[in-house]
Amino acid sequence: MKRRDLAFLMPFMALAPMEYARAAIKKGALPGCEGTPAAPAPYIRASELVLDLLGHSLLPAANAFAQHSHTLHEHLRTRPWADCRAAWVNSMLAWETLSAVPVDALLERRSARTVDFWPTRPAQIQVLLDAGTTRFDSPQALQTIGASAKGLPALEWLLFRNDGSAPQPALAVALAEQVLLEARTLEQAYTALHQTTWDEADAWSAYGNWFGQAVGSLEQLRLKKLKANTRGKDSAIWVRGVSGQTRAAWQAQARALQAFFTGPLDSAPGSACHAALPLPGTLHSLLLGRRYPREAERLQVLTRAMVQALHQARPENTASLQRAQQSLAGLHRYVSDLGSELFDFSLGFTDADGD
């Protein structure tokens, strides 16, 4: 299978099968979790880890993005302008979930540049509108439009800062169709990954790549998304600020990263107890299966703290942003150390997001 340049190496002999590795979170280790039963954790082969991660997290995210992109496109074709805003929000949140851990085709195709070039350039969008539909009434014409006037951010500006007068709907339909085509391509790619018969070496290399992207995404969220961007002064200085969905976007990314590291720990951000059993495909399940229960427990604590901090973060509240950034930094340091010290992962990150 084709793999990117990121190198993640582990001695293959470390993958030799064991019958079972039993690991348990100590009773009462987390506040409010007294009486939590010990969780038996079978040894997980690399191929099982990758397929479980795809099946439980990555492929459903790709399916959801394709579904919501289809709904957005259909609404723009058939519904009143104001009714399309909720469909845009759903599509955007599905994209935030999928792109939080960018892997394989999403990176190779530079999908973020097609779907999510931010900040958008309202002046360039207005040039298109002033020129009329001939600038965007065919696939060939759309190819001449720069990335900064396409994708979800351009649709956000059209839907939330404009009234839907002609030719705005025609441009919105054309841009949504591009997003939909990319979403369907990604869904097909993720489906193919899930149907792949993986050998252990390829599977471990792939997981190492994906681990590196997840670790890097923590830094991207901290350094890029949780800070105002003055380049967006013509639209909004906060990501998703035009639609008022900044916090929702942060939270979607946080939950997607949580799904990679531990799976859902809580039924709600403020609830006390964590999941007793490891969710297949997560880093947590890998740690338990390799006899690292203390590290798995600490991962749960830090991941839950990160999700809670992002739930409480507000663009207008500097202290809440600092707490969220500190929480992300702490989790980033911890998982980076886990990768290098326990699994010999050589960390790297590909930033293929738009501007």
mmCIF file of C-alpha atoms in Angstrom:
data_model
loop_
_atom_site.group_PDB
_atom_site.id
_atom_site.type_symbol
_atom_site.label_atom_id
_atom_site.label_comp_id
_atom_site.label_asym_id
_atom_site.label_seq_id
_atom_site.Cartn_x
_atom_site.Cartn_y
_atom_site.Cartn_z
ATOM 1 C CA MET A 1 0.000 0.000 0.000
ATOM 2 C CA LYS A 2 1.139 3.541 -0.649
ATOM 3 C CA ARG A 3 2.439 5.287 2.456
ATOM 4 C CA ARG A 4 3.546 8.837 3.070
ATOM 5 C CA ASP A 5 7.030 9.934 4.013
ATOM 6 C CA LEU A 6 6.433 10.002 7.753
ATOM 7 C CA ALA A 7 8.554 7.285 9.308
ATOM 8 C CA PHE A 8 7.254 5.418 12.299
ATOM 9 C CA LEU A 9 9.359 2.415 13.170
ATOM 10 C CA MET A 10 9.113 -0.324 15.753
ATOM 11 C CA PRO A 11 11.078 -3.554 15.808
ATOM 12 C CA PHE A 12 8.792 -6.064 14.167
ATOM 13 C CA MET A 13 9.685 -8.711 16.709
ATOM 14 C CA ALA A 14 7.769 -6.649 19.275
ATOM 15 C CA LEU A 15 4.592 -7.672 17.432
ATOM 16 C CA ALA A 16 5.077 -11.388 18.181
ATOM 17 C CA PRO A 17 1.735 -12.801 19.381
ATOM 18 C CA MET A 18 0.988 -13.406 23.024
ATOM 19 C CA GLU A 19 -2.012 -15.369 24.180
ATOM 20 C CA TYR A 20 -3.360 -12.569 26.359
ATOM 21 C CA ALA A 21 -2.098 -9.582 28.261
ATOM 22 C CA ARG A 22 -4.271 -8.796 31.243
ATOM 23 C CA ALA A 23 -4.287 -5.199 32.387
ATOM 24 C CA ALA A 24 -6.597 -3.340 34.704
ATOM 25 C CA ILE A 25 -7.305 0.196 35.801
ATOM 26 C CA LYS A 26 -6.977 0.246 39.562
ATOM 27 C CA LYS A 27 -10.214 0.466 41.455
ATOM 28 C CA GLY A 28 -10.988 4.025 42.434
ATOM 29 C CA ALA A 29 -8.017 5.512 40.551
ATOM 30 C CA LEU A 30 -10.118 8.322 39.115
ATOM 31 C CA PRO A 31 -12.290 10.561 41.324
ATOM 32 C CA GLY A 32 -15.859 9.352 41.289
ATOM 33 C CA CYS A 33 -14.938 5.956 39.814
ATOM 34 C CA GLU A 34 -14.711 3.893 42.999
ATOM 35 C CA GLY A 35 -15.810 0.353 42.319
ATOM 36 C CA THR A 36 -14.890 0.397 38.632
ATOM 37 C CA PRO A 37 -14.236 -3.224 37.663
ATOM 38 C CA ALA A 38 -10.893 -4.327 36.308
ATOM 39 C CA ALA A 39 -10.895 -4.507 32.501
ATOM 40 C CA PRO A 40 -9.290 -7.550 30.878
ATOM 41 C CA ALA A 41 -7.438 -6.414 27.787
ATOM 42 C CA PRO A 42 -6.469 -9.002 25.180
ATOM 43 C CA TYR A 43 -3.335 -8.536 23.152
ATOM 44 C CA ILE A 44 -4.166 -6.557 20.025
ATOM 45 C CA ARG A 45 -2.446 -7.281 16.742
ATOM 46 C CA ALA A 46 -1.542 -4.274 14.631
ATOM 47 C CA SER A 47 -3.959 -5.335 11.891
ATOM 48 C CA GLU A 48 -6.797 -5.554 14.423
ATOM 49 C CA LEU A 49 -5.876 -2.160 15.861
ATOM 50 C CA VAL A 50 -6.005 -0.469 12.456
ATOM 51 C CA LEU A 51 -9.234 -2.138 11.359
ATOM 52 C CA ASP A 52 -10.902 -1.366 14.678
ATOM 53 C CA LEU A 53 -9.833 2.273 14.472
ATOM 54 C CA LEU A 54 -11.194 2.500 10.946
ATOM 55 C CA GLY A 55 -14.410 0.692 11.786
ATOM 56 C CA HIS A 56 -15.183 2.484 15.044
ATOM 57 C CA SER A 57 -13.962 5.987 14.254
ATOM 58 C CA LEU A 58 -12.451 6.967 10.913
ATOM 59 C CA LEU A 59 -14.851 5.331 8.449
ATOM 60 C CA PRO A 60 -18.001 6.458 10.311
ATOM 61 C CA ALA A 61 -16.604 9.992 10.266
ATOM 62 C CA ALA A 62 -16.071 9.771 6.491
ATOM 63 C CA ASN A 63 -19.588 8.389 6.048
ATOM 64 C CA ALA A 64 -21.060 11.237 8.101
ATOM 65 C CA PHE A 65 -19.172 13.897 6.170
ATOM 66 C CA ALA A 66 -20.377 12.497 2.841
ATOM 67 C CA GLN A 67 -23.952 12.287 4.112
ATOM 68 C CA HIS A 68 -24.042 15.819 5.490
ATOM 69 C CA SER A 69 -22.313 17.217 2.396
ATOM 70 C CA HIS A 70 -25.017 15.598 0.262
ATOM 71 C CA THR A 71 -27.729 17.144 2.449
ATOM 72 C CA LEU A 72 -26.116 20.581 2.206
ATOM 73 C CA HIS A 73 -25.921 20.351 -1.580
ATOM 74 C CA GLU A 74 -29.549 19.250 -1.845
ATOM 75 C CA HIS A 75 -30.770 21.961 0.517
ATOM 76 C CA LEU A 76 -28.985 24.662 -1.456
ATOM 77 C CA ARG A 77 -30.688 23.398 -4.605
ATOM 78 C CA THR A 78 -34.192 23.067 -3.171
ATOM 79 C CA ARG A 79 -34.657 24.935 0.126
ATOM 80 C CA PRO A 80 -34.921 28.596 1.141
ATOM 81 C CA TRP A 81 -31.594 30.299 1.823
ATOM 82 C CA ALA A 82 -32.015 30.561 5.594
ATOM 83 C CA ASP A 83 -32.927 26.875 5.857
ATOM 84 C CA CYS A 84 -29.523 25.899 4.477
ATOM 85 C CA ARG A 85 -27.546 27.289 7.390
ATOM 86 C CA ALA A 86 -28.203 24.363 9.701
ATOM 87 C CA ALA A 87 -27.157 21.964 6.935
ATOM 88 C CA TRP A 88 -23.902 23.889 6.580
ATOM 89 C CA VAL A 89 -23.274 23.615 10.345
ATOM 90 C CA ASN A 90 -23.808 19.853 10.249
ATOM 91 C CA SER A 91 -21.469 19.470 7.284
ATOM 92 C CA MET A 92 -18.822 21.632 8.937
ATOM 93 C CA LEU A 93 -18.963 19.665 12.199
ATOM 94 C CA ALA A 94 -18.708 16.390 10.279
ATOM 95 C CA TRP A 95 -15.628 17.761 8.514
ATOM 96 C CA GLU A 96 -14.065 18.874 11.818
ATOM 97 C CA THR A 97 -14.548 15.344 13.123
ATOM 98 C CA LEU A 98 -13.066 13.662 10.060
ATOM 99 C CA SER A 99 -10.127 16.036 9.640
ATOM 100 C CA ALA A 100 -9.126 16.040 13.316
ATOM 101 C CA VAL A 101 -6.953 12.983 12.607
ATOM 102 C CA PRO A 102 -6.048 13.364 8.919
ATOM 103 C CA VAL A 103 -4.881 10.097 7.360
ATOM 104 C CA ASP A 104 -4.069 8.630 3.960
ATOM 105 C CA ALA A 105 -6.280 10.065 1.195
ATOM 106 C CA LEU A 106 -7.200 13.169 3.179
ATOM 107 C CA LEU A 107 -3.519 14.085 3.284
ATOM 108 C CA GLU A 108 -2.505 12.748 -0.108
ATOM 109 C CA ARG A 109 -5.285 14.684 -1.884
ATOM 110 C CA ARG A 110 -4.716 17.794 0.254
ATOM 111 C CA SER A 111 -8.436 17.688 0.942
ATOM 112 C CA ALA A 112 -8.210 20.421 3.567
ATOM 113 C CA ARG A 113 -7.197 22.892 0.872
ATOM 114 C CA THR A 114 -10.250 21.966 -1.183
ATOM 115 C CA VAL A 115 -12.746 21.778 1.665
ATOM 116 C CA ASP A 116 -11.476 24.130 4.340
ATOM 117 C CA PHE A 117 -9.183 26.919 3.152
ATOM 118 C CA TRP A 118 -9.365 29.447 5.991
ATOM 119 C CA PRO A 119 -9.592 32.340 6.353
ATOM 120 C CA THR A 120 -11.743 32.800 3.288
ATOM 121 C CA ARG A 121 -11.368 35.881 1.103
ATOM 122 C CA PRO A 122 -14.709 37.747 0.813
ATOM 123 C CA ALA A 123 -13.283 40.138 -1.767
ATOM 124 C CA GLN A 124 -12.483 37.242 -4.098
ATOM 125 C CA ILE A 125 -15.948 35.778 -3.590
ATOM 126 C CA GLN A 126 -17.471 39.148 -4.445
ATOM 127 C CA VAL A 127 -15.444 39.278 -7.653
ATOM 128 C CA LEU A 128 -17.014 35.976 -8.667
ATOM 129 C CA LEU A 129 -20.498 37.220 -7.851
ATOM 130 C CA ASP A 130 -19.943 40.433 -9.808
ATOM 131 C CA ALA A 131 -18.709 38.478 -12.818
ATOM 132 C CA GLY A 132 -21.872 36.377 -12.963
ATOM 133 C CA THR A 133 -22.539 32.685 -13.298
ATOM 134 C CA THR A 134 -20.185 32.150 -16.232
ATOM 135 C CA ARG A 135 -17.327 32.095 -13.704
ATOM 136 C CA PHE A 136 -18.709 29.058 -11.897
ATOM 137 C CA ASP A 137 -21.321 27.359 -14.091
ATOM 138 C CA SER A 138 -19.114 24.463 -15.183
ATOM 139 C CA PRO A 139 -16.415 22.249 -13.647
ATOM 140 C CA GLN A 140 -13.873 23.835 -15.955
ATOM 141 C CA ALA A 141 -14.817 27.325 -14.836
ATOM 142 C CA LEU A 142 -14.604 26.320 -11.188
ATOM 143 C CA GLN A 143 -11.032 25.174 -11.706
ATOM 144 C CA THR A 144 -10.033 28.789 -12.333
ATOM 145 C CA ILE A 145 -11.262 29.882 -8.899
ATOM 146 C CA GLY A 146 -8.635 30.101 -6.157
ATOM 147 C CA ALA A 147 -8.888 27.938 -3.035
ATOM 148 C CA SER A 148 -9.469 30.992 -0.863
ATOM 149 C CA ALA A 149 -12.912 31.487 -2.451
ATOM 150 C CA LYS A 150 -14.014 27.872 -2.191
ATOM 151 C CA GLY A 151 -14.974 25.250 0.343
ATOM 152 C CA LEU A 152 -16.851 25.412 3.614
ATOM 153 C CA PRO A 153 -15.465 28.815 4.721
ATOM 154 C CA ALA A 154 -16.639 30.449 1.471
ATOM 155 C CA LEU A 155 -20.038 28.811 1.890
ATOM 156 C CA GLU A 156 -20.135 30.054 5.479
ATOM 157 C CA TRP A 157 -19.584 33.627 4.349
ATOM 158 C CA LEU A 158 -22.209 33.320 1.608
ATOM 159 C CA LEU A 159 -24.851 31.793 3.878
ATOM 160 C CA PHE A 160 -24.345 33.852 7.022
ATOM 161 C CA ARG A 161 -23.348 37.249 5.635
ATOM 162 C CA ASN A 162 -25.582 37.448 2.563
ATOM 163 C CA ASP A 163 -29.266 37.371 1.776
ATOM 164 C CA GLY A 164 -29.356 34.751 -0.966
ATOM 165 C CA SER A 165 -30.041 37.095 -3.831
ATOM 166 C CA ALA A 166 -28.881 36.057 -7.304
ATOM 167 C CA PRO A 167 -26.297 34.866 -8.179
ATOM 168 C CA GLN A 168 -25.355 33.836 -4.613
ATOM 169 C CA PRO A 169 -27.410 30.593 -4.650
ATOM 170 C CA ALA A 170 -25.843 29.467 -7.927
ATOM 171 C CA LEU A 171 -22.338 29.982 -6.557
ATOM 172 C CA ALA A 172 -23.239 28.253 -3.304
ATOM 173 C CA VAL A 173 -24.549 25.201 -5.169
ATOM 174 C CA ALA A 174 -21.381 25.033 -7.252
ATOM 175 C CA LEU A 175 -19.127 25.269 -4.186
ATOM 176 C CA ALA A 176 -21.190 22.708 -2.268
ATOM 177 C CA GLU A 177 -20.930 20.316 -5.194
ATOM 178 C CA GLN A 178 -17.151 20.517 -5.013
ATOM 179 C CA VAL A 179 -17.246 19.746 -1.298
ATOM 180 C CA LEU A 180 -19.614 16.834 -1.937
ATOM 181 C CA LEU A 181 -17.357 15.354 -4.619
ATOM 182 C CA GLU A 182 -14.384 15.503 -2.269
ATOM 183 C CA ALA A 183 -16.422 13.985 0.547
ATOM 184 C CA ARG A 184 -17.502 11.061 -1.627
ATOM 185 C CA THR A 185 -13.938 10.473 -2.788
ATOM 186 C CA LEU A 186 -12.739 10.370 0.820
ATOM 187 C CA GLU A 187 -15.556 8.028 1.806
ATOM 188 C CA GLN A 188 -14.533 5.636 -0.961
ATOM 189 C CA ALA A 189 -10.889 5.823 0.110
ATOM 190 C CA TYR A 190 -11.668 5.124 3.764
ATOM 191 C CA THR A 191 -13.960 2.256 2.755
ATOM 192 C CA ALA A 192 -11.117 0.757 0.720
ATOM 193 C CA LEU A 193 -8.779 1.065 3.709
ATOM 194 C CA HIS A 194 -11.278 -0.752 5.882
ATOM 195 C CA GLN A 195 -11.562 -3.544 3.311
ATOM 196 C CA THR A 196 -7.804 -3.955 3.027
ATOM 197 C CA THR A 197 -6.156 -7.161 4.211
ATOM 198 C CA TRP A 198 -3.356 -5.767 6.328
ATOM 199 C CA ASP A 199 -0.146 -7.564 7.169
ATOM 200 C CA GLU A 200 1.329 -6.713 10.534
ATOM 201 C CA ALA A 201 4.236 -4.598 9.312
ATOM 202 C CA ASP A 202 2.071 -2.401 7.063
ATOM 203 C CA ALA A 203 -0.578 -2.088 9.750
ATOM 204 C CA TRP A 204 1.907 -0.983 12.392
ATOM 205 C CA SER A 205 3.485 1.517 10.014
ATOM 206 C CA ALA A 206 0.040 2.905 9.176
ATOM 207 C CA TYR A 207 -0.930 3.190 12.824
ATOM 208 C CA GLY A 208 2.324 4.980 13.564
ATOM 209 C CA ASN A 209 1.549 7.469 10.809
ATOM 210 C CA TRP A 210 -1.947 8.055 12.137
ATOM 211 C CA PHE A 211 -0.686 8.361 15.696
ATOM 212 C CA GLY A 212 1.702 11.083 14.551
ATOM 213 C CA GLN A 213 -1.126 12.962 12.862
ATOM 214 C CA ALA A 214 -3.274 12.770 15.994
ATOM 215 C CA VAL A 215 -0.428 14.060 18.158
ATOM 216 C CA GLY A 216 0.247 16.855 15.681
ATOM 217 C CA SER A 217 -3.441 17.787 15.611
ATOM 218 C CA LEU A 218 -3.302 18.551 19.324
ATOM 219 C CA GLU A 219 -0.704 21.205 18.548
ATOM 220 C CA GLN A 220 -2.655 22.493 15.555
ATOM 221 C CA LEU A 221 -5.722 22.956 17.712
ATOM 222 C CA ARG A 222 -3.708 24.691 20.427
ATOM 223 C CA LEU A 223 -1.558 26.939 18.261
ATOM 224 C CA LYS A 224 -3.851 27.672 15.340
ATOM 225 C CA LYS A 225 -7.515 27.130 16.098
ATOM 226 C CA LEU A 226 -7.498 28.488 19.663
ATOM 227 C CA LYS A 227 -5.915 31.760 18.618
ATOM 228 C CA ALA A 228 -7.388 34.671 16.719
ATOM 229 C CA ASN A 229 -6.099 35.079 13.171
ATOM 230 C CA THR A 230 -5.878 38.670 12.000
ATOM 231 C CA ARG A 231 -5.718 37.471 8.392
ATOM 232 C CA GLY A 232 -9.433 36.773 8.791
ATOM 233 C CA LYS A 233 -10.277 40.370 9.641
ATOM 234 C CA ASP A 234 -12.371 40.692 6.471
ATOM 235 C CA SER A 235 -14.587 37.785 7.549
ATOM 236 C CA ALA A 236 -13.882 36.696 11.157
ATOM 237 C CA ILE A 237 -10.714 36.425 13.226
ATOM 238 C CA TRP A 238 -11.898 33.172 14.832
ATOM 239 C CA VAL A 239 -12.356 29.973 12.892
ATOM 240 C CA ARG A 240 -16.117 29.505 12.198
ATOM 241 C CA GLY A 241 -16.670 32.984 13.618
ATOM 242 C CA VAL A 242 -18.879 34.098 10.717
ATOM 243 C CA SER A 243 -21.484 31.506 11.668
ATOM 244 C CA GLY A 244 -20.961 31.757 15.421
ATOM 245 C CA GLN A 245 -19.835 28.118 15.541
ATOM 246 C CA THR A 246 -16.306 28.582 16.877
ATOM 247 C CA ARG A 247 -16.873 26.699 20.131
ATOM 248 C CA ALA A 248 -18.800 23.932 18.405
ATOM 249 C CA ALA A 249 -15.907 23.437 15.969
ATOM 250 C CA TRP A 250 -13.370 23.253 18.802
ATOM 251 C CA GLN A 251 -15.496 20.723 20.643
ATOM 252 C CA ALA A 252 -15.962 18.553 17.551
ATOM 253 C CA GLN A 253 -12.211 18.346 17.091
ATOM 254 C CA ALA A 254 -11.672 17.598 20.773
ATOM 255 C CA ARG A 255 -14.174 14.741 20.678
ATOM 256 C CA ALA A 256 -12.581 13.306 17.543
ATOM 257 C CA LEU A 257 -9.147 13.338 19.172
ATOM 258 C CA GLN A 258 -10.676 11.759 22.259
ATOM 259 C CA ALA A 259 -12.072 9.001 20.026
ATOM 260 C CA PHE A 260 -8.559 8.280 18.757
ATOM 261 C CA PHE A 261 -6.820 8.267 22.131
ATOM 262 C CA THR A 262 -9.355 6.728 24.492
ATOM 263 C CA GLY A 263 -12.797 6.547 22.960
ATOM 264 C CA PRO A 264 -15.666 8.281 24.785
ATOM 265 C CA LEU A 265 -14.853 8.417 28.478
ATOM 266 C CA ASP A 266 -17.992 10.094 29.704
ATOM 267 C CA SER A 267 -21.654 10.272 28.829
ATOM 268 C CA ALA A 268 -21.340 14.051 29.179
ATOM 269 C CA PRO A 269 -18.367 16.439 29.526
ATOM 270 C CA GLY A 270 -19.027 16.994 33.232
ATOM 271 C CA SER A 271 -19.738 13.436 34.336
ATOM 272 C CA ALA A 272 -17.400 11.788 36.775
ATOM 273 C CA CYS A 273 -16.606 8.286 35.602
ATOM 274 C CA HIS A 274 -14.713 6.873 32.646
ATOM 275 C CA ALA A 275 -15.356 3.801 30.535
ATOM 276 C CA ALA A 276 -14.173 0.653 32.297
ATOM 277 C CA LEU A 277 -13.534 -1.355 29.150
ATOM 278 C CA PRO A 278 -11.077 -0.280 26.438
ATOM 279 C CA LEU A 279 -12.677 0.701 23.154
ATOM 280 C CA PRO A 280 -11.155 -1.288 20.270
ATOM 281 C CA GLY A 281 -8.832 0.693 18.029
ATOM 282 C CA THR A 282 -7.873 3.329 20.597
ATOM 283 C CA LEU A 283 -4.448 4.118 22.000
ATOM 284 C CA HIS A 284 -5.930 3.241 25.376
ATOM 285 C CA SER A 285 -6.698 -0.289 24.197
ATOM 286 C CA LEU A 286 -3.169 -0.653 22.804
ATOM 287 C CA LEU A 287 -1.631 0.404 26.120
ATOM 288 C CA LEU A 288 -3.749 -2.028 28.099
ATOM 289 C CA GLY A 289 -3.029 -4.832 25.655
ATOM 290 C CA ARG A 290 0.706 -4.214 25.971
ATOM 291 C CA ARG A 291 0.639 -4.253 29.792
ATOM 292 C CA TYR A 292 0.795 -0.512 30.448
ATOM 293 C CA PRO A 293 -2.206 -0.007 32.762
ATOM 294 C CA ARG A 294 -0.788 3.010 34.616
ATOM 295 C CA GLU A 295 -0.034 4.784 31.353
ATOM 296 C CA ALA A 296 -3.513 3.939 30.057
ATOM 297 C CA GLU A 297 -5.054 5.364 33.214
ATOM 298 C CA ARG A 298 -3.053 8.589 32.928
ATOM 299 C CA LEU A 299 -4.055 8.905 29.275
ATOM 300 C CA GLN A 300 -7.704 8.792 30.299
ATOM 301 C CA VAL A 301 -7.210 11.498 32.919
ATOM 302 C CA LEU A 302 -5.445 13.881 30.529
ATOM 303 C CA THR A 303 -7.802 13.227 27.628
ATOM 304 C CA ARG A 304 -10.866 13.849 29.745
ATOM 305 C CA ALA A 305 -9.307 17.074 31.057
ATOM 306 C CA MET A 306 -8.640 18.203 27.492
ATOM 307 C CA VAL A 307 -12.236 17.590 26.394
ATOM 308 C CA GLN A 308 -13.611 19.405 29.434
ATOM 309 C CA ALA A 309 -11.289 22.379 28.916
ATOM 310 C CA LEU A 310 -12.326 22.670 25.267
ATOM 311 C CA HIS A 311 -15.981 22.444 26.287
ATOM 312 C CA GLN A 312 -15.468 25.419 28.602
ATOM 313 C CA ALA A 313 -13.279 27.523 26.276
ATOM 314 C CA ARG A 314 -14.748 30.732 24.888
ATOM 315 C CA PRO A 315 -13.202 33.102 22.354
ATOM 316 C CA GLU A 316 -14.011 36.126 24.505
ATOM 317 C CA ASN A 317 -12.551 34.614 27.706
ATOM 318 C CA THR A 318 -8.769 34.674 27.726
ATOM 319 C CA ALA A 319 -8.446 32.611 30.888
ATOM 320 C CA SER A 320 -10.585 29.802 29.467
ATOM 321 C CA LEU A 321 -8.478 29.779 26.310
ATOM 322 C CA GLN A 322 -5.281 29.547 28.320
ATOM 323 C CA ARG A 323 -6.656 26.618 30.320
ATOM 324 C CA ALA A 324 -7.611 24.823 27.113
ATOM 325 C CA GLN A 325 -4.197 25.487 25.583
ATOM 326 C CA GLN A 326 -2.455 24.196 28.710
ATOM 327 C CA SER A 327 -4.595 21.071 28.683
ATOM 328 C CA LEU A 328 -3.795 20.414 25.028
ATOM 329 C CA ALA A 329 -0.092 20.992 25.671
ATOM 330 C CA GLY A 330 -0.107 18.555 28.589
ATOM 331 C CA LEU A 331 -1.808 15.818 26.595
ATOM 332 C CA HIS A 332 0.522 16.484 23.655
ATOM 333 C CA ARG A 333 3.617 16.053 25.829
ATOM 334 C CA TYR A 334 2.275 12.883 27.383
ATOM 335 C CA VAL A 335 1.262 11.083 24.195
ATOM 336 C CA SER A 336 4.486 12.184 22.484
ATOM 337 C CA ASP A 337 6.456 10.558 25.295
ATOM 338 C CA LEU A 338 4.319 7.427 25.106
ATOM 339 C CA GLY A 339 4.959 7.110 21.399
ATOM 340 C CA SER A 340 8.702 7.534 21.605
ATOM 341 C CA GLU A 341 9.410 5.675 24.853
ATOM 342 C CA LEU A 342 7.012 2.723 24.599
ATOM 343 C CA PHE A 343 6.658 2.145 20.868
ATOM 344 C CA ASP A 344 9.681 3.819 19.216
ATOM 345 C CA PHE A 345 7.466 6.048 17.089
ATOM 346 C CA SER A 346 9.448 8.770 15.323
ATOM 347 C CA LEU A 347 6.990 11.626 15.484
ATOM 348 C CA GLY A 348 6.241 13.888 12.565
ATOM 349 C CA PHE A 349 3.259 15.810 11.320
ATOM 350 C CA THR A 350 2.006 16.867 7.901
ATOM 351 C CA ASP A 351 0.207 20.200 7.918
ATOM 352 C CA ALA A 352 -1.910 20.068 4.795
ATOM 353 C CA ASP A 353 -4.675 22.430 5.849
ATOM 354 C CA GLY A 354 -5.203 25.394 3.536
ATOM 355 C CA ASP A 355 -3.452 28.661 4.124
#
